[in-house]
Short mmCIF file of C-alpha atoms in Angstrom, two decimals:
data_model
loop_
_atom_site.label_atom_id
_atom_site.label_comp_id
_atom_site.label_asym_id
_atom_site.label_seq_id
_atom_site.Cartn_x
_atom_site.Cartn_y
_atom_site.Cartn_z
CA MET A 943 6.44 -89.97 -22.27
CA LEU A 944 3.54 -87.79 -21.15
CA THR A 945 4.67 -88.23 -17.58
CA ALA A 946 8.20 -87.11 -18.46
CA LEU A 947 6.89 -84.01 -20.25
CA ALA A 948 4.72 -83.07 -17.26
CA VAL A 949 7.64 -83.39 -14.86
CA GLY A 950 9.85 -81.32 -17.18
CA SER A 951 7.23 -78.55 -17.34
CA LEU A 952 7.03 -78.39 -13.56
CA VAL A 953 10.79 -78.08 -13.31
CA LEU A 954 10.83 -75.23 -15.84
CA VAL A 955 8.07 -73.36 -14.00
CA ALA A 956 9.86 -73.76 -10.68
CA GLY A 957 13.13 -72.59 -12.22
CA CYS A 958 11.60 -69.47 -13.74
CA SER A 959 9.81 -68.57 -10.54
CA GLY A 960 12.96 -68.92 -8.48
CA GLY A 961 15.09 -66.91 -10.89
CA GLY A 962 12.52 -64.12 -11.10
CA GLY A 963 12.30 -63.87 -7.32
CA ASP A 964 16.08 -63.51 -6.97
CA ALA A 965 16.25 -60.80 -9.65
CA LYS A 966 13.32 -58.83 -8.18
CA SER A 967 14.78 -58.82 -4.70
CA GLY A 968 17.83 -56.93 -5.91
CA ALA A 969 15.94 -54.37 -8.04
CA PRO A 970 14.89 -50.98 -6.64
CA SER A 971 11.22 -50.52 -5.85
CA THR A 972 9.22 -48.51 -8.34
CA SER A 973 5.93 -48.49 -6.47
CA ALA A 974 4.03 -45.22 -6.19
CA THR A 975 4.18 -45.34 -2.41
CA SER A 976 7.97 -45.46 -2.22
CA ALA A 977 8.96 -43.24 -5.15
CA PRO A 978 8.05 -39.56 -4.58
CA THR A 979 6.84 -37.70 -7.62
CA ALA A 980 7.59 -34.14 -8.63
CA SER A 981 4.03 -33.11 -7.82
CA GLN A 982 4.23 -34.15 -4.18
CA PRO A 983 4.49 -31.03 -1.96
CA ARG A 984 7.33 -30.81 0.52
CA TYR A 985 7.01 -28.23 3.28
CA THR A 986 9.44 -26.32 5.47
CA LYS A 987 8.69 -26.08 9.16
CA PHE A 988 8.56 -22.75 10.95
CA ALA A 989 11.53 -23.69 13.13
CA ASP A 990 13.68 -24.35 10.05
CA PHE A 991 13.79 -20.68 9.14
CA PRO A 992 16.68 -18.82 10.80
CA GLY A 993 16.11 -15.70 12.85
CA LYS A 994 13.91 -14.50 15.68
CA ASP A 995 10.13 -14.45 15.84
CA PHE A 996 7.47 -12.77 17.95
CA VAL A 997 3.86 -13.51 18.86
CA THR A 998 1.28 -11.01 17.67
CA THR A 999 -2.44 -11.04 18.40
CA GLU A 1000 -4.71 -8.90 16.28
CA PRO A 1001 -7.30 -6.82 18.13
CA GLY A 1002 -10.44 -8.82 18.87
CA MET A 1003 -8.78 -12.22 18.41
CA GLN A 1004 -8.23 -14.76 21.17
CA LEU A 1005 -5.31 -16.57 19.59
CA GLY A 1006 -2.20 -15.08 18.10
CA VAL A 1007 0.36 -16.19 15.54
CA ARG A 1008 4.10 -16.43 15.56
CA VAL A 1009 5.70 -14.25 12.90
CA LYS A 1010 9.28 -14.60 11.66
CA PRO A 1011 10.75 -12.27 9.01
CA VAL A 1012 12.58 -14.37 6.43
CA ASP A 1013 13.46 -11.89 3.67
CA THR A 1014 13.23 -8.22 2.68
CA ARG A 1015 13.26 -6.48 -0.64
CA TRP A 1016 13.22 -2.93 -2.02
CA THR A 1017 10.81 -3.06 -4.94
CA PRO A 1018 8.79 -0.64 -7.09
CA GLU A 1019 5.78 -2.97 -7.24
CA LEU A 1020 3.95 -5.31 -4.90
CA VAL A 1021 0.78 -7.44 -5.30
CA GLY A 1022 0.30 -5.89 -8.72
CA LYS A 1023 0.45 -2.30 -7.46
CA SER A 1024 3.12 0.26 -8.28
CA ALA A 1025 4.52 2.44 -5.53
CA ASP A 1026 3.81 6.17 -5.73
CA PRO A 1027 6.33 8.27 -7.68
CA GLY A 1028 9.42 8.92 -5.58
CA LYS A 1029 8.73 5.87 -3.38
CA HIS A 1030 9.43 2.15 -3.20
CA TYR A 1031 8.01 -0.68 -1.14
CA VAL A 1032 9.97 -2.35 1.60
CA SER A 1033 8.56 -5.84 1.10
CA VAL A 1034 8.90 -7.98 4.21
CA TYR A 1035 8.37 -11.71 3.68
CA VAL A 1036 7.23 -13.51 6.82
CA ALA A 1037 6.78 -17.12 7.92
CA VAL A 1038 3.65 -17.59 10.02
CA THR A 1039 2.42 -20.36 12.31
CA GLY A 1040 -0.09 -20.61 15.13
CA GLU A 1041 0.76 -19.34 18.59
CA LEU A 1042 -0.05 -22.79 20.00
CA ALA A 1043 1.21 -25.88 18.21
CA ASP A 1044 -1.94 -27.92 18.88
CA ARG A 1045 -4.49 -25.59 17.30
CA GLY A 1046 -5.01 -23.41 14.26
CA VAL A 1047 -5.88 -19.73 13.90
CA GLU A 1048 -8.64 -18.37 11.68
CA ASN A 1049 -8.79 -15.18 9.62
CA VAL A 1050 -5.17 -14.12 10.00
CA LYS A 1051 -4.59 -10.74 8.35
CA LEU A 1052 -1.52 -9.23 10.03
CA SER A 1053 -2.72 -5.81 8.91
CA TYR A 1054 -1.52 -4.31 12.20
CA LEU A 1055 2.17 -4.99 11.67
CA ARG A 1056 4.48 -2.00 11.91
CA LEU A 1057 7.89 -1.30 10.40
CA LYS A 1058 10.18 0.71 12.67
CA PHE A 1059 13.43 2.22 11.45
CA LYS A 1060 15.90 4.94 12.31
CA SER A 1061 15.07 7.44 9.62
CA THR A 1062 17.78 9.47 7.93
CA GLU A 1063 15.07 11.76 6.56
CA ARG A 1064 13.33 12.69 9.81
CA PRO A 1065 15.70 13.46 12.69
CA CYS A 1066 14.46 13.63 16.29
CA ASP A 1067 12.32 16.61 17.27
CA PHE A 1068 13.63 16.74 20.81
CA GLY A 1069 17.12 18.12 20.28
CA GLU A 1070 18.66 14.67 20.65
CA SER A 1071 21.71 13.57 18.76
CA GLY A 1072 21.12 10.81 16.27
CA TYR A 1073 17.71 9.81 14.98
CA CYS A 1074 14.44 8.55 16.43
CA PHE A 1075 12.58 5.46 15.31
CA THR A 1076 9.99 6.16 12.63
CA GLU A 1077 6.96 3.94 12.08
CA ALA A 1078 5.56 2.82 8.75
CA TYR A 1079 2.10 1.31 8.36
CA PRO A 1080 1.33 -1.45 5.88
CA SER A 1081 0.64 0.03 2.47
CA SER A 1082 -1.63 -2.87 1.59
CA ALA A 1083 -3.28 -5.87 3.18
CA LEU A 1084 -1.09 -8.89 3.70
CA ALA A 1085 -1.04 -11.01 0.59
CA ASP A 1086 -2.65 -14.43 0.67
CA LEU A 1087 -0.68 -16.78 2.89
CA GLU A 1088 0.86 -19.63 0.93
CA ASP A 1089 2.23 -23.05 1.81
CA VAL A 1090 6.00 -23.18 1.71
CA GLN A 1091 7.81 -25.76 -0.39
CA GLU A 1092 10.92 -27.28 1.11
CA ASP A 1093 13.11 -26.30 -1.83
CA ALA A 1094 11.49 -22.90 -2.34
CA GLY A 1095 14.57 -20.93 -1.31
CA SER A 1096 13.69 -17.30 -2.02
CA LYS A 1097 11.17 -18.17 -4.75
CA TRP A 1098 8.43 -16.46 -2.75
CA ARG A 1099 9.71 -13.24 -4.35
CA ASN A 1100 8.29 -14.57 -7.62
CA TYR A 1101 4.93 -15.77 -6.32
CA SER A 1102 1.85 -14.26 -7.93
CA TRP A 1103 0.79 -12.46 -4.77
CA SER A 1104 -2.67 -10.95 -4.43
CA GLU A 1105 -4.22 -8.90 -1.66
CA SER A 1106 -6.27 -10.66 0.99
CA PHE A 1107 -9.00 -8.71 2.75
CA LEU A 1108 -10.78 -11.64 4.39
CA GLY A 1109 -7.76 -13.17 6.07
CA ASP A 1110 -6.35 -16.66 5.81
CA ASN A 1111 -6.63 -19.70 8.06
CA VAL A 1112 -3.46 -21.19 9.51
CA GLU A 1113 -4.11 -24.85 10.20
CA ARG A 1114 -2.79 -26.63 13.26
CA GLY A 1115 0.96 -27.05 13.02
CA ALA A 1116 1.11 -25.53 9.53
CA THR A 1117 3.65 -23.01 8.31
CA LYS A 1118 2.56 -20.33 5.87
CA ILE A 1119 4.38 -17.49 4.17
CA GLY A 1120 3.16 -14.04 3.17
CA VAL A 1121 4.39 -10.57 2.31
CA VAL A 1122 3.47 -7.13 3.56
CA GLY A 1123 4.69 -3.87 2.03
CA PHE A 1124 5.64 -0.56 3.59
CA SER A 1125 5.97 2.49 1.35
CA LEU A 1126 9.13 4.56 1.92
CA PRO A 1127 10.68 7.50 0.05
CA ASP A 1128 13.43 6.68 -2.42
CA THR A 1129 15.70 9.05 -0.51
CA GLU A 1130 15.41 7.06 2.73
CA LYS A 1131 18.80 5.52 3.52
CA ALA A 1132 17.99 3.83 6.83
CA THR A 1133 19.91 0.64 7.54
CA SER A 1134 18.33 -0.36 10.88
CA PHE A 1135 14.85 -1.91 10.68
CA GLU A 1136 12.49 -3.77 13.02
CA LEU A 1137 9.19 -5.55 12.43
CA CYS A 1138 6.65 -5.20 15.24
CA GLY A 1139 3.08 -6.23 16.03
CA PRO A 1140 0.31 -5.80 18.63
CA THR A 1141 -0.43 -8.14 21.53
CA LYS A 1142 -3.35 -8.63 23.92
CA GLN A 1143 -1.56 -6.39 26.40
CA ALA A 1144 -0.53 -3.75 23.87
CA GLU A 1145 -3.13 -3.33 21.14
CA VAL A 1146 -2.61 0.37 20.43
CA ASP A 1147 0.60 1.60 22.06
CA THR A 1148 3.18 0.82 19.39
CA ASP A 1149 6.00 1.63 21.81
CA LYS A 1150 5.08 -1.58 23.64
CA PHE A 1151 4.74 -3.81 20.60
CA PRO A 1152 7.18 -6.74 20.51
CA CYS A 1153 9.72 -6.33 17.72
CA VAL A 1154 12.44 -8.31 15.98
CA PRO A 1155 15.24 -6.90 13.82
CA ILE A 1156 15.14 -7.46 10.08
CA LYS A 1157 17.86 -7.03 7.53
CA ALA A 1158 17.99 -3.87 5.47
CA PRO A 1159 16.05 -4.37 2.23
CA ASP A 1160 17.97 -5.65 -0.75
CA ARG A 1161 18.04 -2.84 -3.33
CA THR A 1162 19.58 -4.85 -6.13
#
């Protein structure tokens, strides 16, 4: 009788083990390694952003960064600062990555960027028809560069931006995003804009800066 009970117990154990294995094989995995959590960051690569970019090298630096404008906005406030009465900021949001894919760049400030536009307020002084390009200097230091989340969309408009005077490091292969503001009169109705920056060959002469077109700022 004891022998029969022992054999029966073994059969039951074997049956349970087999049934459990079949059920588990068909169930989805719930391990932490295979199921991403909401807190896991997902990043967008520089190449994923549409549009053109240019390489700019700040004076005194050996390596440059690639800069690609990704959004513009007409706003009365930027990095916690209100524009002067009668003016707004043209906020240009930029994606940034290192000039070379296999190395990072330290202390990136982008404080030498320039906004060029065909001003409707200041016509050419040389008797020409039409209008000349006008330059605008950054009204504040570039805000801290942030990592970009894959599903961020245009949420960078709502980031809690703060001014950065020390610069930010762009790690090897990383993509960062930042914003720089240019103060323009409320009466300015220009619709043609370009973002430009210095290079090793052209550190001062803004006429030789590489530029890429950007969309007119959204005034809504």
